[in-house]
Short mmCIF file of C-alpha atoms in Angstrom, two decimals:
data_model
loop_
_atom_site.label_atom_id
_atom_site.label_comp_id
_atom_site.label_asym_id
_atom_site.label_seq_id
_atom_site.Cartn_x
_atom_site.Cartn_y
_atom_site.Cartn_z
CA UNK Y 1242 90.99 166.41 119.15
CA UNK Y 1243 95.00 166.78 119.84
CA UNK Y 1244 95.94 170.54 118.65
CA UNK Y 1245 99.33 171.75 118.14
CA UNK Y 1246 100.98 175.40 118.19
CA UNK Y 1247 103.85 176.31 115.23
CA UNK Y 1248 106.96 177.69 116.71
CA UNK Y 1249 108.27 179.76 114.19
CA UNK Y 1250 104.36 181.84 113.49
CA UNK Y 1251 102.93 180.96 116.81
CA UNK Y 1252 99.66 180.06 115.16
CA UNK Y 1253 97.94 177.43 116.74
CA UNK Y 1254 96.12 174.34 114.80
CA UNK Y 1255 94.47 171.12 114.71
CA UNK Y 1256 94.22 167.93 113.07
CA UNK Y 1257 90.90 168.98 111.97
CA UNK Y 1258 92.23 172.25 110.75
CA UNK Y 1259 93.35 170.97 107.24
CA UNK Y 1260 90.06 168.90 106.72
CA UNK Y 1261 87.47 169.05 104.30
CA UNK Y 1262 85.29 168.79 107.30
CA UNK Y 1263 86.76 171.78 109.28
CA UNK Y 1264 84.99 173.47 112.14
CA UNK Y 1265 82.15 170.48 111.98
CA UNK Y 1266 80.86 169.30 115.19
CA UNK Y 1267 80.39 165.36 115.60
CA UNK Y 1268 82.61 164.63 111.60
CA UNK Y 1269 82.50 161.28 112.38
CA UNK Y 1270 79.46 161.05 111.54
CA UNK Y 1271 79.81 162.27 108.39
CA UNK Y 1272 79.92 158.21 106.02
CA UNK Y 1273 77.34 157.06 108.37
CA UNK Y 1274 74.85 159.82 107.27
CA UNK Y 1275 75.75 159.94 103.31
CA UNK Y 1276 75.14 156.17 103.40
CA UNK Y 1277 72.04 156.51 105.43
CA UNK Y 1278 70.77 159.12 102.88
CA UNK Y 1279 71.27 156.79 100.00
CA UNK Y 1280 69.61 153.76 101.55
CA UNK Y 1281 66.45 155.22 101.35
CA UNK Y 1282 66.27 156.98 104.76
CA UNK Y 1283 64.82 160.12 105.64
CA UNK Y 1284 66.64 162.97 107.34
CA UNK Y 1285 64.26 162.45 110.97
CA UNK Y 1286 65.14 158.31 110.86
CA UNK Y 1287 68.53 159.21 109.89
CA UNK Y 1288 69.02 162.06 112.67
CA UNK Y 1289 66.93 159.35 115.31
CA UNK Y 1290 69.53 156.63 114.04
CA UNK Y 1291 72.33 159.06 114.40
CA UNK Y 1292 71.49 160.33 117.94
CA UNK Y 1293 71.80 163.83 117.25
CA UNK Y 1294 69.46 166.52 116.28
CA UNK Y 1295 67.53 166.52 112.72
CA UNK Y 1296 68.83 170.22 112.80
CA UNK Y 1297 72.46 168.65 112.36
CA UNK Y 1298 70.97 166.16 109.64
CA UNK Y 1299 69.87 169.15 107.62
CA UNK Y 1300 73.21 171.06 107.53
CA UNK Y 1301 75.08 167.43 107.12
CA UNK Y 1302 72.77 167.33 104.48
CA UNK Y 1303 73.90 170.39 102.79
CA UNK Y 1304 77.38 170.30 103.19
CA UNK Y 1305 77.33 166.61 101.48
CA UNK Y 1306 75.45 168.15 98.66
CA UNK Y 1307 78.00 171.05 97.81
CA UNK Y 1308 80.60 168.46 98.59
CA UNK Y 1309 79.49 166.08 95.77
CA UNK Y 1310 78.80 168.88 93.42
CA UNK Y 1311 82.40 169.71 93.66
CA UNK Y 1312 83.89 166.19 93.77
CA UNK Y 1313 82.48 165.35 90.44
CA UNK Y 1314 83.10 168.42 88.59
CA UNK Y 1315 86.85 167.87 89.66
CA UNK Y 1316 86.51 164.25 88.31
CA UNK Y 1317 85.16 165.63 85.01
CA UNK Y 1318 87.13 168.55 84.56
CA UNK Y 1319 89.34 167.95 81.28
CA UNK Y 1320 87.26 164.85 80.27
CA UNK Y 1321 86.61 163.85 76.51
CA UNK Y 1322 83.31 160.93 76.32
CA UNK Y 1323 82.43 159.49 73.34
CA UNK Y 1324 79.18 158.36 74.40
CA UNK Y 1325 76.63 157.32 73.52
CA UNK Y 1326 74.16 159.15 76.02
CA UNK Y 1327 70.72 158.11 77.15
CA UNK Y 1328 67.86 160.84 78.61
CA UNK Y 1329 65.04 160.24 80.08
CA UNK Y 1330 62.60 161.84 82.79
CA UNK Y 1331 60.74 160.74 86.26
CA UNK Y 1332 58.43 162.49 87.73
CA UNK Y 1333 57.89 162.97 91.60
CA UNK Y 1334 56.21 165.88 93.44
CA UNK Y 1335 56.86 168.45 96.35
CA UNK Y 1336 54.71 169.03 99.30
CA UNK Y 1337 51.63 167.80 98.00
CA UNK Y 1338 50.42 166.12 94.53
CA UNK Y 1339 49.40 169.35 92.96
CA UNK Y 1340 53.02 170.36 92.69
CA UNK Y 1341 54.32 167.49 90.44
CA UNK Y 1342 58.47 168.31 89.05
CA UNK Y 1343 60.15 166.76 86.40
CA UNK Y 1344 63.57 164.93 87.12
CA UNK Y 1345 65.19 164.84 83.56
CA UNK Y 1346 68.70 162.26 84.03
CA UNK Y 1347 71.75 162.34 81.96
CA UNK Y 1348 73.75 159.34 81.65
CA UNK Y 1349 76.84 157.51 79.96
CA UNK Y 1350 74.96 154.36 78.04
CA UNK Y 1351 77.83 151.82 78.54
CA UNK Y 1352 79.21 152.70 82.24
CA UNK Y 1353 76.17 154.11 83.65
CA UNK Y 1354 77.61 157.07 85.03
CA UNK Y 1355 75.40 159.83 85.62
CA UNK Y 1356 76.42 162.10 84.33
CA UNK Y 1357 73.51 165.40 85.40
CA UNK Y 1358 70.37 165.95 86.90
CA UNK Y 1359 67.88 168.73 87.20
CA UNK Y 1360 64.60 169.11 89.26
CA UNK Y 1361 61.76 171.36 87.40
CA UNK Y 1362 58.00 172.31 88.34
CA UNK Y 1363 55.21 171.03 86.15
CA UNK Y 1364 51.61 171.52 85.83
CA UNK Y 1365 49.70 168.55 86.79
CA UNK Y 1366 48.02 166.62 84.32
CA UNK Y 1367 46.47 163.36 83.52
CA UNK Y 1368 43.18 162.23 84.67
CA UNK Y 1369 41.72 163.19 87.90
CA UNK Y 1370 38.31 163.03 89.51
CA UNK Y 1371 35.70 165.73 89.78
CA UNK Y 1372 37.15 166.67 93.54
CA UNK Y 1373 40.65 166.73 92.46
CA UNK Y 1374 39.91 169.24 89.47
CA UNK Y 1375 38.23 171.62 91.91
CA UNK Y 1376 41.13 171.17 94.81
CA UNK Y 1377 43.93 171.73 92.05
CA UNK Y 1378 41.85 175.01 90.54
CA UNK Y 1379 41.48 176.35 94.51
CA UNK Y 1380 45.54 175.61 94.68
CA UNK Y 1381 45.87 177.67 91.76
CA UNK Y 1382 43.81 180.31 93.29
CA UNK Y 1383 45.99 180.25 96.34
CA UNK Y 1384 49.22 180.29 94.71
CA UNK Y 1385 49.04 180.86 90.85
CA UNK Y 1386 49.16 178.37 88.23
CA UNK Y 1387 51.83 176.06 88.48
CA UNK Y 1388 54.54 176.63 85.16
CA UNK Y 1389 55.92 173.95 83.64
CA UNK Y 1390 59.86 173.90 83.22
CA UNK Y 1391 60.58 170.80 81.65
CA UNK Y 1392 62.10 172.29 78.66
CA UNK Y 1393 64.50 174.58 80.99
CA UNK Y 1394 65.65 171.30 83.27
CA UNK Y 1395 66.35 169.37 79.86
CA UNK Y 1396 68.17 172.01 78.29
CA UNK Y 1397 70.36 172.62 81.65
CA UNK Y 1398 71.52 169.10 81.83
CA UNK Y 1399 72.06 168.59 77.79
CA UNK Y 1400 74.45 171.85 78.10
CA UNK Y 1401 76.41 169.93 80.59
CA UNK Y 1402 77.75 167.50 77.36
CA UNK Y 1403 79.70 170.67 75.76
CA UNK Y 1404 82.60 170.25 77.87
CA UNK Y 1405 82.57 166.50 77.97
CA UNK Y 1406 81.89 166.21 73.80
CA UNK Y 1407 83.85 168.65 72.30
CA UNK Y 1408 83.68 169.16 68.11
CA UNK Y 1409 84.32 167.74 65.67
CA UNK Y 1410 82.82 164.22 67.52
CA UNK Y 1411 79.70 163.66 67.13
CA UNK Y 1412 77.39 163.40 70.29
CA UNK Y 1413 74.56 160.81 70.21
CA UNK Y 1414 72.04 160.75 72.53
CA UNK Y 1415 69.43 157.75 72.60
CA UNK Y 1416 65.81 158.66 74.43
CA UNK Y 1417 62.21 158.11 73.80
CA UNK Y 1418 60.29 159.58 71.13
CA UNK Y 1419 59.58 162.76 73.23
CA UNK Y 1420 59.99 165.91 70.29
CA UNK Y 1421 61.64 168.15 72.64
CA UNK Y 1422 64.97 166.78 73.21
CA UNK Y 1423 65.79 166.38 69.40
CA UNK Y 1424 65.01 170.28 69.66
CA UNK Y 1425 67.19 170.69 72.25
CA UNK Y 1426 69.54 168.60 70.58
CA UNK Y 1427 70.26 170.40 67.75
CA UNK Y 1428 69.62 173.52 69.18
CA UNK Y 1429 72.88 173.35 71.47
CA UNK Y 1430 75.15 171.24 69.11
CA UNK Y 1431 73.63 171.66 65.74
CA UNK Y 1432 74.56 169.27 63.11
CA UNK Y 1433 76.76 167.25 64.98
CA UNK Y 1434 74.01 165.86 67.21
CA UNK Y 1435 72.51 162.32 66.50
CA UNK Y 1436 69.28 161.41 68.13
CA UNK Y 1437 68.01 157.78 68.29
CA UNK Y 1438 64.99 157.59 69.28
CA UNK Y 1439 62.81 154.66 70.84
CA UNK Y 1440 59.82 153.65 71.83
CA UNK Y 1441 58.85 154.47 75.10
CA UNK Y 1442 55.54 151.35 75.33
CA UNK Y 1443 58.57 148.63 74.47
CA UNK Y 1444 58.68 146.70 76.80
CA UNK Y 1445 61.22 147.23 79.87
CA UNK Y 1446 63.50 144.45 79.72
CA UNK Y 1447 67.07 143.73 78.89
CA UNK Y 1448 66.55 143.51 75.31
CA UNK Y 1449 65.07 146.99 75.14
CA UNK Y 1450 67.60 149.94 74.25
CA UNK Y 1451 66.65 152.32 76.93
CA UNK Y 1452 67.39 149.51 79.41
CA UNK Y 1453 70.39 151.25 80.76
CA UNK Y 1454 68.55 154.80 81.96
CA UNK Y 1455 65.09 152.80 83.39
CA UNK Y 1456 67.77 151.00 85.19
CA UNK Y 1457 68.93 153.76 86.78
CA UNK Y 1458 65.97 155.62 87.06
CA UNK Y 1459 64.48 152.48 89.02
CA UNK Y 1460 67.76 152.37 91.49
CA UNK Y 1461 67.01 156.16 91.99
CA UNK Y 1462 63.66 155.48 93.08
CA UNK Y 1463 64.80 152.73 95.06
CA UNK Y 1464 67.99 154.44 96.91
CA UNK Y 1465 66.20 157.42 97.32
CA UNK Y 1466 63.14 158.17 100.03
CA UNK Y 1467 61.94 161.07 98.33
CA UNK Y 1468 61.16 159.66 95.08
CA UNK Y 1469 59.64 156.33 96.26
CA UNK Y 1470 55.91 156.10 94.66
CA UNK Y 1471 54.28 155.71 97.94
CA UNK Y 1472 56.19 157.08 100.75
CA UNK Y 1473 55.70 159.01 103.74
CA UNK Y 1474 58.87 160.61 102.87
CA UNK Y 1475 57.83 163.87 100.61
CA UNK Y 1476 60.44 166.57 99.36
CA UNK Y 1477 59.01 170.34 100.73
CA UNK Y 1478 60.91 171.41 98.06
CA UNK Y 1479 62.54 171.14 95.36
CA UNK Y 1480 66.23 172.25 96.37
CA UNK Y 1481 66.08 169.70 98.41
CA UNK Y 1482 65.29 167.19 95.87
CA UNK Y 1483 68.22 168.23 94.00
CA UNK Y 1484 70.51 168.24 96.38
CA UNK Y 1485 70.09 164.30 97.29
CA UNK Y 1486 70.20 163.55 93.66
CA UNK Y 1487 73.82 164.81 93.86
CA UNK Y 1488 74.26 162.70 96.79
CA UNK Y 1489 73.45 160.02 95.42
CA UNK Y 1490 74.71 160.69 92.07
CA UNK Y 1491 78.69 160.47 93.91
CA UNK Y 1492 78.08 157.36 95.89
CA UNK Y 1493 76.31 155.32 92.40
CA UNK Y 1494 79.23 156.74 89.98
CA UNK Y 1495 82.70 156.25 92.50
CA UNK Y 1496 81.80 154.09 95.49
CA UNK Y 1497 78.95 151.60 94.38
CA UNK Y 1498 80.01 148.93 91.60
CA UNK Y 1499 78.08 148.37 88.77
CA UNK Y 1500 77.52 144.66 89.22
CA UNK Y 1501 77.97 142.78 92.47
CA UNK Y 1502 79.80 140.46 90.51
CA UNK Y 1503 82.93 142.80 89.48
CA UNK Y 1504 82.36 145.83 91.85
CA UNK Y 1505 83.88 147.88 89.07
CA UNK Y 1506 82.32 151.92 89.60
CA UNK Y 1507 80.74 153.32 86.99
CA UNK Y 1508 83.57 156.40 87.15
CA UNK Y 1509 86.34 153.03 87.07
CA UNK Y 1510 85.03 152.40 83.60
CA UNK Y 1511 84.94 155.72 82.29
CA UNK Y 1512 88.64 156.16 83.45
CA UNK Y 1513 88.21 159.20 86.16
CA UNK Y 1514 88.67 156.71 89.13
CA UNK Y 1515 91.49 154.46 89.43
CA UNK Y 1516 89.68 151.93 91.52
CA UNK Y 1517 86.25 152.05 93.66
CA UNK Y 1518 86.38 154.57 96.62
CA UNK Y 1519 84.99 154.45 100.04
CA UNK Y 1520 82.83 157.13 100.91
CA UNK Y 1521 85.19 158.26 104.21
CA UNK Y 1522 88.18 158.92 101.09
CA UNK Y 1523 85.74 161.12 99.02
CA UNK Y 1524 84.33 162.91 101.59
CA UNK Y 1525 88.16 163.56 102.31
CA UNK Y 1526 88.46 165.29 99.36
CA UNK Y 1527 89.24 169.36 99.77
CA UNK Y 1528 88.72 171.32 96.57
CA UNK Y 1529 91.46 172.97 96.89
CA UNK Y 1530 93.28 170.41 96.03
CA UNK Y 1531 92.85 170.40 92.87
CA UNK Y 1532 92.42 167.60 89.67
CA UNK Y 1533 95.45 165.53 91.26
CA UNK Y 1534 94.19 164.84 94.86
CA UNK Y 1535 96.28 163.18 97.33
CA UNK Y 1536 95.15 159.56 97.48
CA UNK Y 1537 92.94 159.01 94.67
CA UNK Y 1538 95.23 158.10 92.75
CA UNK Y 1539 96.88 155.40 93.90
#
């Protein structure tokens, strides 16, 4: 890494110094990782694939994370959507099946841009055999009963629309027949909400309404280790879950096209992107930089 010394100050510097990736051992290796996170690879593989320590993954990892938190609040900062908006929620677990969470997803019907996420605990439920009943009441002994936060996560991701929808337009939001989010609905933007709902046994093809959010909620499960149905690949916890929905939320709304056929990004059609980005000119991205960042918009 060539360094320099100013000689007017006498400070001394690097090229590295005025980096989003500053004092980061091994940066380079920075794309590689984020594109082995969203390609449904676990941190081990990817730290094994890598050649460095799964240590190093794990703070990657987290620096990614904060980085796409921050990249796409900049990109949404100031925005005005019409909508509409489609909801809907997955379910996946953490550590072990008795600790099922909720994975409510917020998206932009017509570009696909996701828009928020949130990761909540639930109780588990459903059927379950005689064995199963008494190992789920002995993990309740051990370590309370399990809440269930799905209203919380809903309502965290719904509040997200304020800035983006502001009065008088109305904000329509299109879902499944589930009585909680026309609550929630109205509860946060009163009588300018509109809720279409639909039926959630329809059958999950093209024609259906909700097409656009099982879409995505399929390429999550796909892109993403941690949510696969039968994985070795398990979230300990929920942070963590959270975090590489953020991941993945930046690469599917700036870098990855919508269609194979047009490559045009999800954030391309909503107008925040001029064109799709590569994932070594996001992760270039400082925050203090501000709304008008040097090379994104050209």
């Amino acid at each position: 890494m060539p360094r320099f010394r100013c000689r007017v100050c006498g400070r001394g510097f690097s090229r590295q110094t005025f980096r989003a990736d500053y004092r980061q051992k091994k940066p380079s290796i920075n794309a590689t990782c984020c594109d082995l996170l969203v390609a449904c690879v676990g941190l081990r593989q990817a730290a094994r694939v890598l050649k460095v320590a799964r240590r190093t993954i794990e703070r990657r990892f987290a620096w990614l994370a904060l980085h796409a938190t921050r990249f796409q609040a900049n990109r949404l900062a100031g925005v005005s959507l019409a909508g509409p908006f489609q909801l809907d929620e997955l379910e996946s677990f953490e550590a072990n099946r008795y600790q099922p969470v909720t994975v409510p997803i917020l998206i932009e019907r017509r570009t696909l841009f996701l828009i928020a996420t949130a990761v909540g605990p639930l109780r588990r439920k459903g059927r379950m055999t005689p064995l199963q009943r008494r190992r789920r009441l002995q993990h309740e002994a051990r370590h309370g009963r399990r809440p269930s936060h799905s209203r919380a996560a809903v309502r965290t991701i719904l509040a997200r629309l304020r800035p983006l929808v502001r009065p008088p337009r109305p904000l329509i939001l299109e879902s499944d027949e589930k009585p909680l989010y026309g609550r929630l609905g109205n509860d946060l933007f009163g009588p300018r909400f509109r809720w279409r709902r639909h039926s959630a046994a329809a059958r999950r093809d093209r024609t259906n309404p909700l097409f656009p959010i099982n879409h995505t909620n399929a390429r999550l499960r796909h892109f993403l280790a941690r949510l696969r149905r039968r994985s070795w690949c398990v979230s300990k916890k929920r942070d963590c879950l959270q975090r590489h929905l953020s991941i993945a939320a930046l690469w599917s709304n700036f870098c990855r096209g919508i269609t194979n056929r047009t490559h045009m990004t999800p954030a391309q059609s909503l107008g925040i992107a001029p064109r799709g980005l590569r994932i070594e000119e996001v992760l270039a991205w400082r925050a203090d930089w501000g709304a008008l960042s040097p090379g994104l918009l050209a």
